[in-house]
mmCIF file of C-alpha atoms in Angstrom:
data_model
loop_
_atom_site.group_PDB
_atom_site.id
_atom_site.type_symbol
_atom_site.label_atom_id
_atom_site.label_comp_id
_atom_site.label_asym_id
_atom_site.label_seq_id
_atom_site.Cartn_x
_atom_site.Cartn_y
_atom_site.Cartn_z
ATOM 1 C CA MET A 1 -28.863 32.055 -3.114
ATOM 2 C CA ASN A 2 -27.618 31.073 -6.542
ATOM 3 C CA PHE A 3 -24.036 29.865 -6.427
ATOM 4 C CA ASP A 4 -23.772 29.670 -10.222
ATOM 5 C CA ASN A 5 -24.400 33.422 -10.533
ATOM 6 C CA LEU A 6 -21.897 34.030 -7.798
ATOM 7 C CA LYS A 7 -19.355 31.857 -9.612
ATOM 8 C CA ASP A 8 -19.539 34.160 -12.640
ATOM 9 C CA ALA A 9 -18.924 37.189 -10.444
ATOM 10 C CA TRP A 10 -16.095 35.280 -8.713
ATOM 11 C CA VAL A 11 -14.380 34.509 -12.022
ATOM 12 C CA ASN A 12 -14.769 38.109 -13.193
ATOM 13 C CA ASP A 13 -13.497 39.542 -9.930
ATOM 14 C CA LYS A 14 -10.034 40.855 -10.674
ATOM 15 C CA MET A 15 -9.430 41.946 -7.077
ATOM 16 C CA GLU A 16 -8.588 45.469 -8.197
ATOM 17 C CA ASP A 17 -9.270 46.858 -4.751
ATOM 18 C CA LEU A 18 -6.489 44.732 -3.289
ATOM 19 C CA HIS A 19 -3.102 46.317 -3.689
ATOM 20 C CA LEU A 20 -0.767 43.470 -2.998
ATOM 21 C CA SER A 21 2.666 43.398 -4.560
ATOM 22 C CA MET A 22 4.306 40.276 -5.979
ATOM 23 C CA ARG A 23 7.011 41.583 -8.273
ATOM 24 C CA ASN A 24 10.017 40.024 -6.567
ATOM 25 C CA VAL A 25 10.915 36.673 -5.125
ATOM 26 C CA PRO A 26 10.275 37.153 -1.394
ATOM 27 C CA VAL A 27 13.148 36.991 1.044
ATOM 28 C CA GLY A 28 13.405 37.100 4.812
ATOM 29 C CA GLN A 29 11.585 35.621 7.739
ATOM 30 C CA THR A 30 8.288 33.840 7.423
ATOM 31 C CA SER A 31 5.620 34.129 10.100
ATOM 32 C CA SER A 32 4.235 30.590 9.995
ATOM 33 C CA ALA A 33 3.723 28.663 13.237
ATOM 34 C CA VAL A 34 6.881 26.624 12.640
ATOM 35 C CA SER A 35 8.955 29.710 11.846
ATOM 36 C CA LYS A 36 7.712 31.487 14.968
ATOM 37 C CA ILE A 37 8.705 28.510 17.105
ATOM 38 C CA ARG A 38 12.095 28.378 15.377
ATOM 39 C CA LYS A 39 12.575 32.089 16.119
ATOM 40 C CA ASN A 40 11.628 31.556 19.782
ATOM 41 C CA MET A 41 14.088 28.650 20.003
ATOM 42 C CA LYS A 42 16.867 30.852 18.662
ATOM 43 C CA LYS A 43 16.101 33.507 21.272
ATOM 44 C CA GLU A 44 16.011 30.859 24.000
ATOM 45 C CA PHE A 45 19.362 29.448 22.888
ATOM 46 C CA ILE A 46 20.986 32.915 23.052
ATOM 47 C CA LEU A 47 19.401 33.467 26.463
ATOM 48 C CA ARG A 48 20.751 30.160 27.754
ATOM 49 C CA ILE A 49 24.270 30.953 26.573
ATOM 50 C CA ALA A 50 24.027 34.336 28.328
ATOM 51 C CA VAL A 51 22.874 32.592 31.517
ATOM 52 C CA PHE A 52 25.871 30.224 31.221
ATOM 53 C CA ILE A 53 28.263 33.132 31.026
ATOM 54 C CA LEU A 54 26.641 34.798 34.047
ATOM 55 C CA LEU A 55 26.716 31.492 35.934
ATOM 56 C CA VAL A 56 30.422 31.014 35.240
ATOM 57 C CA LEU A 57 31.192 34.584 36.322
ATOM 58 C CA PHE A 58 29.127 34.131 39.486
ATOM 59 C CA LEU A 59 30.829 30.866 40.353
ATOM 60 C CA LEU A 60 34.306 32.235 39.733
ATOM 61 C CA GLY A 61 33.529 35.067 42.113
ATOM 62 C CA SER A 62 32.011 32.917 44.821
ATOM 63 C CA SER A 63 33.992 29.670 44.585
ATOM 64 C CA LYS A 64 34.485 28.134 48.021
ATOM 65 C CA ASN A 65 37.363 25.824 47.208
ATOM 66 C CA ALA A 66 39.208 23.997 44.426
ATOM 67 C CA LEU A 67 36.894 20.965 44.662
ATOM 68 C CA SER A 68 33.799 23.108 44.067
ATOM 69 C CA VAL A 69 35.407 24.819 41.068
ATOM 70 C CA PHE A 70 36.465 21.438 39.652
ATOM 71 C CA LEU A 71 33.019 19.783 39.994
ATOM 72 C CA VAL A 72 31.086 22.839 38.895
ATOM 73 C CA SER A 73 33.281 23.229 35.816
ATOM 74 C CA ILE A 74 32.525 19.628 34.799
ATOM 75 C CA ALA A 75 28.780 20.135 35.378
ATOM 76 C CA ILE A 76 28.756 23.382 33.374
ATOM 77 C CA PHE A 77 30.651 21.725 30.551
ATOM 78 C CA LEU A 78 28.159 18.824 30.478
ATOM 79 C CA LEU A 79 25.245 21.253 30.531
ATOM 80 C CA LEU A 80 26.767 23.276 27.718
ATOM 81 C CA LEU A 81 27.272 20.132 25.617
ATOM 82 C CA GLN A 82 23.682 19.059 26.284
ATOM 83 C CA THR A 83 22.297 22.484 25.349
ATOM 84 C CA VAL A 84 24.309 22.772 22.148
ATOM 85 C CA TYR A 85 23.349 19.215 21.125
ATOM 86 C CA TYR A 86 19.618 19.651 21.749
ATOM 87 C CA PHE A 87 19.362 23.093 20.223
ATOM 88 C CA PHE A 88 21.272 21.986 17.142
ATOM 89 C CA ARG A 89 18.858 19.069 16.916
ATOM 90 C CA PHE A 90 15.872 21.420 17.244
ATOM 91 C CA TYR A 91 17.380 23.641 14.548
ATOM 92 C CA LEU A 92 17.753 20.723 12.124
ATOM 93 C CA PHE A 93 14.306 19.474 13.030
ATOM 94 C CA TYR A 94 12.496 22.738 12.332
ATOM 95 C CA LYS A 95 14.562 23.418 9.231
ATOM 96 C CA VAL A 96 13.071 20.428 7.445
ATOM 97 C CA THR A 97 9.623 20.524 9.001
ATOM 98 C CA GLY A 98 6.560 22.060 7.380
ATOM 99 C CA ARG A 99 6.309 20.615 3.899
ATOM 100 C CA TYR A 100 3.542 22.527 2.248
ATOM 101 C CA ASP A 101 3.152 20.715 -1.077
ATOM 102 C CA LEU A 102 1.315 17.710 0.379
ATOM 103 C CA SER A 103 -2.464 17.461 0.710
ATOM 104 C CA ILE A 104 -3.813 19.655 3.524
ATOM 105 C CA LYS A 105 -4.591 16.644 5.729
ATOM 106 C CA LYS A 106 -1.142 15.078 5.325
ATOM 107 C CA SER A 107 0.662 18.359 5.759
ATOM 108 C CA ILE A 108 -1.233 19.352 8.936
ATOM 109 C CA TYR A 109 -0.815 15.833 10.311
ATOM 110 C CA ARG A 110 2.953 16.015 9.770
ATOM 111 C CA ILE A 111 3.289 19.429 11.345
ATOM 112 C CA ILE A 112 1.261 18.352 14.413
ATOM 113 C CA TYR A 113 3.304 15.148 14.752
ATOM 114 C CA GLU A 114 6.604 17.001 14.483
ATOM 115 C CA LEU A 115 5.544 19.724 16.895
ATOM 116 C CA GLU A 116 4.363 17.206 19.486
ATOM 117 C CA LEU A 117 7.520 15.124 19.119
ATOM 118 C CA ASN A 118 9.715 18.155 19.530
ATOM 119 C CA ILE A 119 7.761 19.344 22.552
ATOM 120 C CA GLU A 120 8.461 15.980 24.214
ATOM 121 C CA ILE A 121 12.176 16.194 23.350
ATOM 122 C CA TYR A 122 12.242 19.737 24.702
ATOM 123 C CA ARG A 123 10.572 18.534 27.917
ATOM 124 C CA ILE A 124 13.110 15.701 28.359
ATOM 125 C CA PHE A 125 16.009 18.045 27.651
ATOM 126 C CA ASN A 126 14.835 20.417 30.376
ATOM 127 C CA TYR A 127 14.239 17.602 32.878
ATOM 128 C CA CYS A 128 17.783 16.329 32.222
ATOM 129 C CA ALA A 129 19.325 19.785 32.460
ATOM 130 C CA LEU A 130 17.585 20.791 35.668
ATOM 131 C CA PRO A 131 19.433 18.453 38.113
ATOM 132 C CA LEU A 132 22.740 19.658 36.661
ATOM 133 C CA ILE A 133 21.708 23.289 37.124
ATOM 134 C CA ILE A 134 20.641 22.597 40.723
ATOM 135 C CA LEU A 135 23.955 20.851 41.435
ATOM 136 C CA ILE A 136 25.883 23.766 39.946
ATOM 137 C CA ILE A 137 24.010 26.257 42.119
ATOM 138 C CA ILE A 138 24.430 24.134 45.252
ATOM 139 C CA ALA A 139 28.124 23.618 44.580
ATOM 140 C CA GLY A 140 28.547 27.312 43.930
ATOM 141 C CA CYS A 141 26.719 28.441 47.038
ATOM 142 C CA MET A 142 27.742 25.779 49.568
ATOM 143 C CA ASP A 143 30.956 24.338 50.815
ATOM 144 C CA LEU A 144 31.096 20.891 49.171
ATOM 145 C CA THR A 145 33.418 19.481 51.800
ATOM 146 C CA ALA A 146 30.489 19.821 54.229
ATOM 147 C CA ILE A 147 28.359 17.417 52.153
ATOM 148 C CA ILE A 148 30.544 14.868 50.383
ATOM 149 C CA PRO A 149 31.943 11.753 52.139
ATOM 150 C CA GLN A 150 34.828 12.392 54.520
ATOM 151 C CA LYS A 151 37.486 9.891 55.422
ATOM 152 C CA VAL A 152 37.467 9.556 59.172
ATOM 153 C CA ALA A 153 39.746 6.865 60.587
ATOM 154 C CA GLY A 154 39.769 5.056 57.274
ATOM 155 C CA GLU A 155 35.955 4.948 56.845
ATOM 156 C CA SER A 156 33.708 7.065 54.588
ATOM 157 C CA ILE A 157 31.137 9.073 56.443
ATOM 158 C CA VAL A 158 28.321 10.734 54.553
ATOM 159 C CA LYS A 159 26.698 13.729 56.165
ATOM 160 C CA TYR A 160 23.124 12.476 55.898
ATOM 161 C CA THR A 161 21.435 15.685 57.045
ATOM 162 C CA SER A 162 23.005 17.696 54.231
ATOM 163 C CA LEU A 163 22.256 14.962 51.721
ATOM 164 C CA PHE A 164 18.645 14.748 52.846
ATOM 165 C CA PHE A 165 18.334 18.528 52.513
ATOM 166 C CA ILE A 166 19.661 18.365 48.930
ATOM 167 C CA PHE A 167 17.234 15.572 47.987
ATOM 168 C CA ILE A 168 14.260 17.532 49.328
ATOM 169 C CA LEU A 169 15.459 20.667 47.548
ATOM 170 C CA MET A 170 15.809 18.757 44.275
ATOM 171 C CA ILE A 171 12.331 17.247 44.537
ATOM 172 C CA VAL A 172 10.746 20.632 45.304
ATOM 173 C CA LEU A 173 12.624 22.340 42.467
ATOM 174 C CA GLN A 174 11.734 19.538 40.017
ATOM 175 C CA ILE A 175 8.046 19.921 40.906
ATOM 176 C CA ILE A 176 8.209 23.702 40.451
ATOM 177 C CA ALA A 177 10.101 23.224 37.175
ATOM 178 C CA PHE A 178 7.474 20.730 35.991
ATOM 179 C CA PHE A 179 4.683 23.293 36.359
ATOM 180 C CA LEU A 180 6.731 26.171 34.959
ATOM 181 C CA LEU A 181 7.842 24.093 31.968
ATOM 182 C CA ASN A 182 4.293 23.020 31.191
ATOM 183 C CA LEU A 183 3.141 26.618 31.426
ATOM 184 C CA HIS A 184 5.959 27.756 29.135
ATOM 185 C CA ILE A 185 5.162 25.021 26.574
ATOM 186 C CA ARG A 186 1.476 25.892 26.686
ATOM 187 C CA LEU A 187 2.209 29.581 26.119
ATOM 188 C CA GLN A 188 4.769 28.998 23.383
ATOM 189 C CA TYR A 189 3.184 26.184 21.393
ATOM 190 C CA GLY A 190 -0.279 25.723 22.921
ATOM 191 C CA ARG A 191 -2.323 28.099 20.787
ATOM 192 C CA HIS A 192 -0.757 27.010 17.487
ATOM 193 C CA LEU A 193 -1.013 23.344 18.307
ATOM 194 C CA ALA A 194 -4.626 23.642 19.489
ATOM 195 C CA GLU A 195 -5.636 25.456 16.293
ATOM 196 C CA LEU A 196 -3.897 22.896 14.087
ATOM 197 C CA LYS A 197 -5.488 20.043 16.023
ATOM 198 C CA LYS A 198 -8.893 21.635 15.507
ATOM 199 C CA VAL A 199 -8.284 21.711 11.730
ATOM 200 C CA MET A 200 -7.109 18.084 11.857
ATOM 201 C CA GLU A 201 -10.185 16.974 13.826
ATOM 202 C CA ASP A 202 -12.345 18.762 11.298
ATOM 203 C CA LEU A 203 -10.605 16.995 8.396
ATOM 204 C CA GLU A 204 -10.871 13.599 10.091
ATOM 205 C CA MET A 205 -14.596 13.954 10.717
ATOM 206 C CA GLU A 206 -16.496 11.455 8.604
ATOM 207 C CA GLU A 207 -19.625 12.465 6.736
ATOM 208 C CA MET B 1 17.347 37.822 -11.814
ATOM 209 C CA SER B 2 17.968 34.109 -12.509
ATOM 210 C CA THR B 3 15.984 32.086 -15.050
ATOM 211 C CA LYS B 4 14.416 30.113 -12.231
ATOM 212 C CA GLU B 5 13.263 33.291 -10.482
ATOM 213 C CA ALA B 6 11.914 34.749 -13.708
ATOM 214 C CA ARG B 7 10.027 31.519 -14.506
ATOM 215 C CA PHE B 8 8.621 31.414 -10.986
ATOM 216 C CA LEU B 9 7.417 35.017 -11.060
ATOM 217 C CA GLN B 10 5.914 34.524 -14.503
ATOM 218 C CA GLN B 11 3.895 31.527 -13.292
ATOM 219 C CA ILE B 12 2.826 33.403 -10.176
ATOM 220 C CA GLU B 13 1.739 36.376 -12.274
ATOM 221 C CA MET B 14 -0.432 34.079 -14.384
ATOM 222 C CA HIS B 15 -2.213 32.775 -11.276
ATOM 223 C CA ASN B 16 -2.102 35.819 -9.016
ATOM 224 C CA GLY B 17 -5.912 35.990 -8.828
ATOM 225 C CA ILE B 18 -5.907 32.693 -6.921
ATOM 226 C CA LEU B 19 -3.486 34.059 -4.344
ATOM 227 C CA TYR B 20 -5.390 37.326 -3.891
ATOM 228 C CA LYS B 21 -8.632 35.452 -3.337
ATOM 229 C CA ILE B 22 -7.086 33.003 -0.856
ATOM 230 C CA CYS B 23 -5.689 35.952 1.119
ATOM 231 C CA ARG B 24 -9.050 37.666 1.073
ATOM 232 C CA ILE B 25 -11.022 34.681 2.321
ATOM 233 C CA TYR B 26 -8.491 33.682 5.001
ATOM 234 C CA GLN B 27 -7.798 37.127 6.446
ATOM 235 C CA ASP B 28 -10.286 39.886 7.161
ATOM 236 C CA ASN B 29 -7.793 42.720 7.479
ATOM 237 C CA ALA B 30 -5.738 44.411 4.732
ATOM 238 C CA GLU B 31 -2.476 44.180 6.714
ATOM 239 C CA ASP B 32 -3.021 40.501 7.482
ATOM 240 C CA GLN B 33 -3.876 39.856 3.828
ATOM 241 C CA HIS B 34 -0.608 41.471 2.826
ATOM 242 C CA ASP B 35 1.354 39.450 5.410
ATOM 243 C CA LEU B 36 -0.330 36.240 4.297
ATOM 244 C CA LEU B 37 0.426 36.953 0.635
ATOM 245 C CA GLN B 38 4.101 37.468 1.455
ATOM 246 C CA GLU B 39 4.091 34.264 3.470
ATOM 247 C CA ILE B 40 2.454 32.271 0.660
ATOM 248 C CA LEU B 41 4.884 33.692 -1.926
ATOM 249 C CA LEU B 42 7.822 32.798 0.294
ATOM 250 C CA GLN B 43 6.565 29.252 0.881
ATOM 251 C CA LEU B 44 5.864 28.844 -2.847
ATOM 252 C CA TRP B 45 9.394 29.978 -3.616
ATOM 253 C CA LEU B 46 10.935 27.724 -0.937
ATOM 254 C CA SER B 47 8.902 24.755 -2.207
ATOM 255 C CA TYR B 48 9.379 25.584 -5.900
ATOM 256 C CA ASP B 49 11.973 22.837 -6.401
ATOM 257 C CA SER B 50 9.368 20.244 -5.379
ATOM 258 C CA PHE B 51 7.198 21.244 -8.359
ATOM 259 C CA ARG B 52 8.195 18.768 -11.028
ATOM 260 C CA GLY B 53 5.491 19.561 -13.525
ATOM 261 C CA ASP B 54 3.643 16.234 -13.016
ATOM 262 C CA SER B 55 0.523 18.185 -12.101
ATOM 263 C CA GLN B 56 -0.731 21.603 -13.152
ATOM 264 C CA PHE B 57 1.067 24.544 -11.582
ATOM 265 C CA SER B 58 -2.261 25.805 -10.199
ATOM 266 C CA SER B 59 -2.951 22.475 -8.386
ATOM 267 C CA TRP B 60 0.483 22.571 -6.763
ATOM 268 C CA MET B 61 -0.046 26.213 -5.909
ATOM 269 C CA TYR B 62 -3.404 25.488 -4.247
ATOM 270 C CA ARG B 63 -1.756 22.980 -1.907
ATOM 271 C CA VAL B 64 1.096 25.231 -0.852
ATOM 272 C CA ALA B 65 -1.153 28.279 -0.536
ATOM 273 C CA PHE B 66 -3.842 26.535 1.539
ATOM 274 C CA ASN B 67 -1.336 24.826 3.803
ATOM 275 C CA THR B 68 0.351 28.173 4.391
ATOM 276 C CA ALA B 69 -2.956 29.972 4.997
ATOM 277 C CA ILE B 70 -4.038 27.318 7.503
ATOM 278 C CA VAL B 71 -0.829 27.419 9.574
ATOM 279 C CA PHE B 72 -0.605 31.216 9.332
ATOM 280 C CA PHE B 73 -1.341 32.928 12.622
ATOM 281 C CA LYS B 74 -1.969 36.627 12.933
ATOM 282 C CA LYS B 75 0.609 38.756 14.732
ATOM 283 C CA GLU B 76 -1.969 40.230 17.063
ATOM 284 C CA LYS B 77 -5.657 40.925 17.146
ATOM 285 C CA ARG B 78 -6.274 43.473 14.453
ATOM 286 C CA ARG B 79 -9.390 45.347 13.525
ATOM 287 C CA GLN B 80 -11.622 43.414 11.164
ATOM 288 C CA ASP B 81 -12.186 45.132 7.832
ATOM 289 C CA ILE B 82 -15.770 44.775 6.797
ATOM 290 C CA PHE B 83 -15.783 45.222 3.029
ATOM 291 C CA SER B 84 -18.142 48.048 2.247
ATOM 292 C CA ILE B 85 -21.219 46.939 0.358
ATOM 293 C CA PRO B 86 -21.795 49.417 -2.495
ATOM 294 C CA SER B 87 -25.230 50.681 -3.400
ATOM 295 C CA TYR B 88 -26.448 50.346 -7.003
ATOM 296 C CA ASN B 89 -29.692 52.304 -6.865
ATOM 297 C CA ASN B 90 -28.350 55.285 -8.833
ATOM 298 C CA LEU B 91 -26.893 53.256 -11.698
ATOM 299 C CA PRO B 92 -28.490 52.895 -15.168
ATOM 300 C CA GLU B 93 -30.845 49.935 -15.516
ATOM 301 C CA GLU B 94 -28.511 47.926 -17.818
ATOM 302 C CA LEU B 95 -25.722 47.988 -15.220
ATOM 303 C CA HIS B 96 -27.917 46.707 -12.418
ATOM 304 C CA THR B 97 -27.251 43.011 -13.098
ATOM 305 C CA VAL B 98 -23.476 43.485 -13.162
ATOM 306 C CA ARG B 99 -23.559 45.707 -10.092
ATOM 307 C CA GLU B 100 -25.892 43.322 -8.299
ATOM 308 C CA GLN B 101 -23.421 40.469 -8.810
ATOM 309 C CA GLU B 102 -20.626 42.663 -7.458
ATOM 310 C CA VAL B 103 -22.671 43.489 -4.376
ATOM 311 C CA GLN B 104 -23.551 39.847 -3.853
ATOM 312 C CA LEU B 105 -19.890 38.916 -4.119
ATOM 313 C CA LYS B 106 -18.954 41.462 -1.443
ATOM 314 C CA ILE B 107 -21.640 40.029 0.837
ATOM 315 C CA PHE B 108 -20.325 36.559 0.045
ATOM 316 C CA TYR B 109 -16.749 37.567 1.022
ATOM 317 C CA ASN B 110 -18.023 38.949 4.323
ATOM 318 C CA ALA B 111 -20.004 35.795 5.031
ATOM 319 C CA VAL B 112 -17.057 33.482 4.182
ATOM 320 C CA GLN B 113 -15.077 35.089 7.035
ATOM 321 C CA ARG B 114 -17.350 33.233 9.459
ATOM 322 C CA LEU B 115 -16.476 29.796 8.081
ATOM 323 C CA ASN B 116 -13.738 27.643 9.578
ATOM 324 C CA LYS B 117 -10.419 27.056 7.800
ATOM 325 C CA VAL B 118 -11.436 23.779 6.119
ATOM 326 C CA GLU B 119 -14.808 25.152 5.023
ATOM 327 C CA LYS B 120 -13.038 28.163 3.513
ATOM 328 C CA ALA B 121 -10.781 25.867 1.463
ATOM 329 C CA LEU B 122 -13.799 23.824 0.336
ATOM 330 C CA ILE B 123 -15.885 26.784 -0.786
ATOM 331 C CA PHE B 124 -12.881 28.429 -2.462
ATOM 332 C CA LEU B 125 -12.107 25.343 -4.545
ATOM 333 C CA TYR B 126 -15.769 24.974 -5.416
ATOM 334 C CA MET B 127 -15.931 28.589 -6.580
ATOM 335 C CA GLU B 128 -12.759 28.013 -8.608
ATOM 336 C CA GLY B 129 -14.625 25.264 -10.459
ATOM 337 C CA GLN B 130 -12.538 22.354 -9.169
ATOM 338 C CA SER B 131 -14.158 18.911 -9.397
ATOM 339 C CA GLY B 132 -15.023 16.859 -6.309
ATOM 340 C CA LYS B 133 -12.116 14.557 -7.087
ATOM 341 C CA GLU B 134 -9.648 17.434 -7.336
ATOM 342 C CA ILE B 135 -10.936 19.016 -4.134
ATOM 343 C CA ALA B 136 -10.623 15.642 -2.391
ATOM 344 C CA ALA B 137 -6.991 15.301 -3.539
ATOM 345 C CA ILE B 138 -6.064 18.791 -2.329
ATOM 346 C CA LEU B 139 -7.769 18.386 1.036
ATOM 347 C CA GLY B 140 -6.803 14.726 1.534
ATOM 348 C CA ILE B 141 -10.364 13.501 2.137
ATOM 349 C CA THR B 142 -12.677 11.255 0.114
ATOM 350 C CA PRO B 143 -14.797 12.624 -2.786
ATOM 351 C CA SER B 144 -18.014 11.546 -1.042
ATOM 352 C CA ASN B 145 -16.890 13.426 2.058
ATOM 353 C CA VAL B 146 -16.263 16.475 -0.121
ATOM 354 C CA ARG B 147 -19.796 16.265 -1.522
ATOM 355 C CA VAL B 148 -21.417 16.100 1.911
ATOM 356 C CA ARG B 149 -19.227 18.811 3.430
ATOM 357 C CA LEU B 150 -19.715 21.096 0.466
ATOM 358 C CA ASN B 151 -23.492 20.903 0.750
ATOM 359 C CA ARG B 152 -23.264 21.620 4.471
ATOM 360 C CA THR B 153 -20.927 24.547 3.883
ATOM 361 C CA LYS B 154 -23.231 26.021 1.229
ATOM 362 C CA ASP B 155 -26.187 25.744 3.641
ATOM 363 C CA LYS B 156 -24.126 27.356 6.364
ATOM 364 C CA LEU B 157 -23.183 30.210 4.033
ATOM 365 C CA LYS B 158 -26.800 30.761 3.055
ATOM 366 C CA TYR B 159 -27.733 30.879 6.720
ATOM 367 C CA ILE B 160 -24.927 33.346 7.535
ATOM 368 C CA ILE B 161 -25.976 35.614 4.666
ATOM 369 C CA LYS B 162 -29.559 35.477 5.904
ATOM 370 C CA THR B 163 -28.499 36.412 9.429
ATOM 371 C CA MET B 164 -26.574 39.334 7.928
ATOM 372 C CA GLY B 165 -29.902 40.588 6.608
ATOM 373 C CA TYR B 166 -29.485 39.676 2.925
ATOM 374 C CA GLU B 167 -31.206 37.185 0.712
ATOM 375 C CA PHE B 168 -30.391 36.453 -2.900
#
């Protein structure tokens, strides 16, 4: 095989059989890995806000007493603040990520680093949000006065059985959430990250 | 259209062959090639402010285009287009050489599809006549590494072409 002959044909190849248009400056969405993740994040943010609204409606309809409404409102507010903060952070993060004018190695390295960092932040955000969500559901479904300390003859009495039940429930739900979250991350980012890591490994391979 | 847009499109027009070829070697399907071209154009436009004219426009374009092609993932599994290999038996004798080169190039494009993303970038830059030093700068590896990898990639290509039933 003579590459020099091929080079001549390569130079002379005007690609006339390819009908690709480039007459205007492109606008709209890109379909790069980073853009796809950004799009998924946007959808997830909208979904979370919708879940919040449903949660509030559900709690208003099933509130046991004023104490439950008070505590649940605070928890929902905290959760909302957390969600808005993290998603705004993700938005800023992905807006600046993916610089394509660096060398291939540097650019891929940066994208992998930023994706991995953001995955970790996303993981932490979900681990922090989960206990709040569990508390909101418990407070919405149960009578809080049955669990929290009661003043009996001047002394606080904690209902240990209820508390123990909540702890067990939280541990079980955290374990389930751990597996579900990892599965979700693997499905959402896994393929892209694995492919980019393969390219990086290939570039790092010494002769 | 603004002056910046007009300047951008003019520069792209001058180097459009590069973009077409990158799309062809990175995607095996016409729809994917079209999507990739749009993606590259968009990334070039978004990154256009970072081009300060210190290097050649084509060098800057290579970087953006390759980085985009490497992080570009297909929407779904699409049918692979195998470029048809034309026959040249019925052509006049004097056109045989030209036609033969065309046929060989088609076979080459088919074979390149079986290379990995880094090998595709390497062979593309080699075919474009870039020096080892320039290839090393675009890829971010050492020139000696480029030399070794390029030889390996050429051998791999020869082997692929042989397994496809061709030899030239």
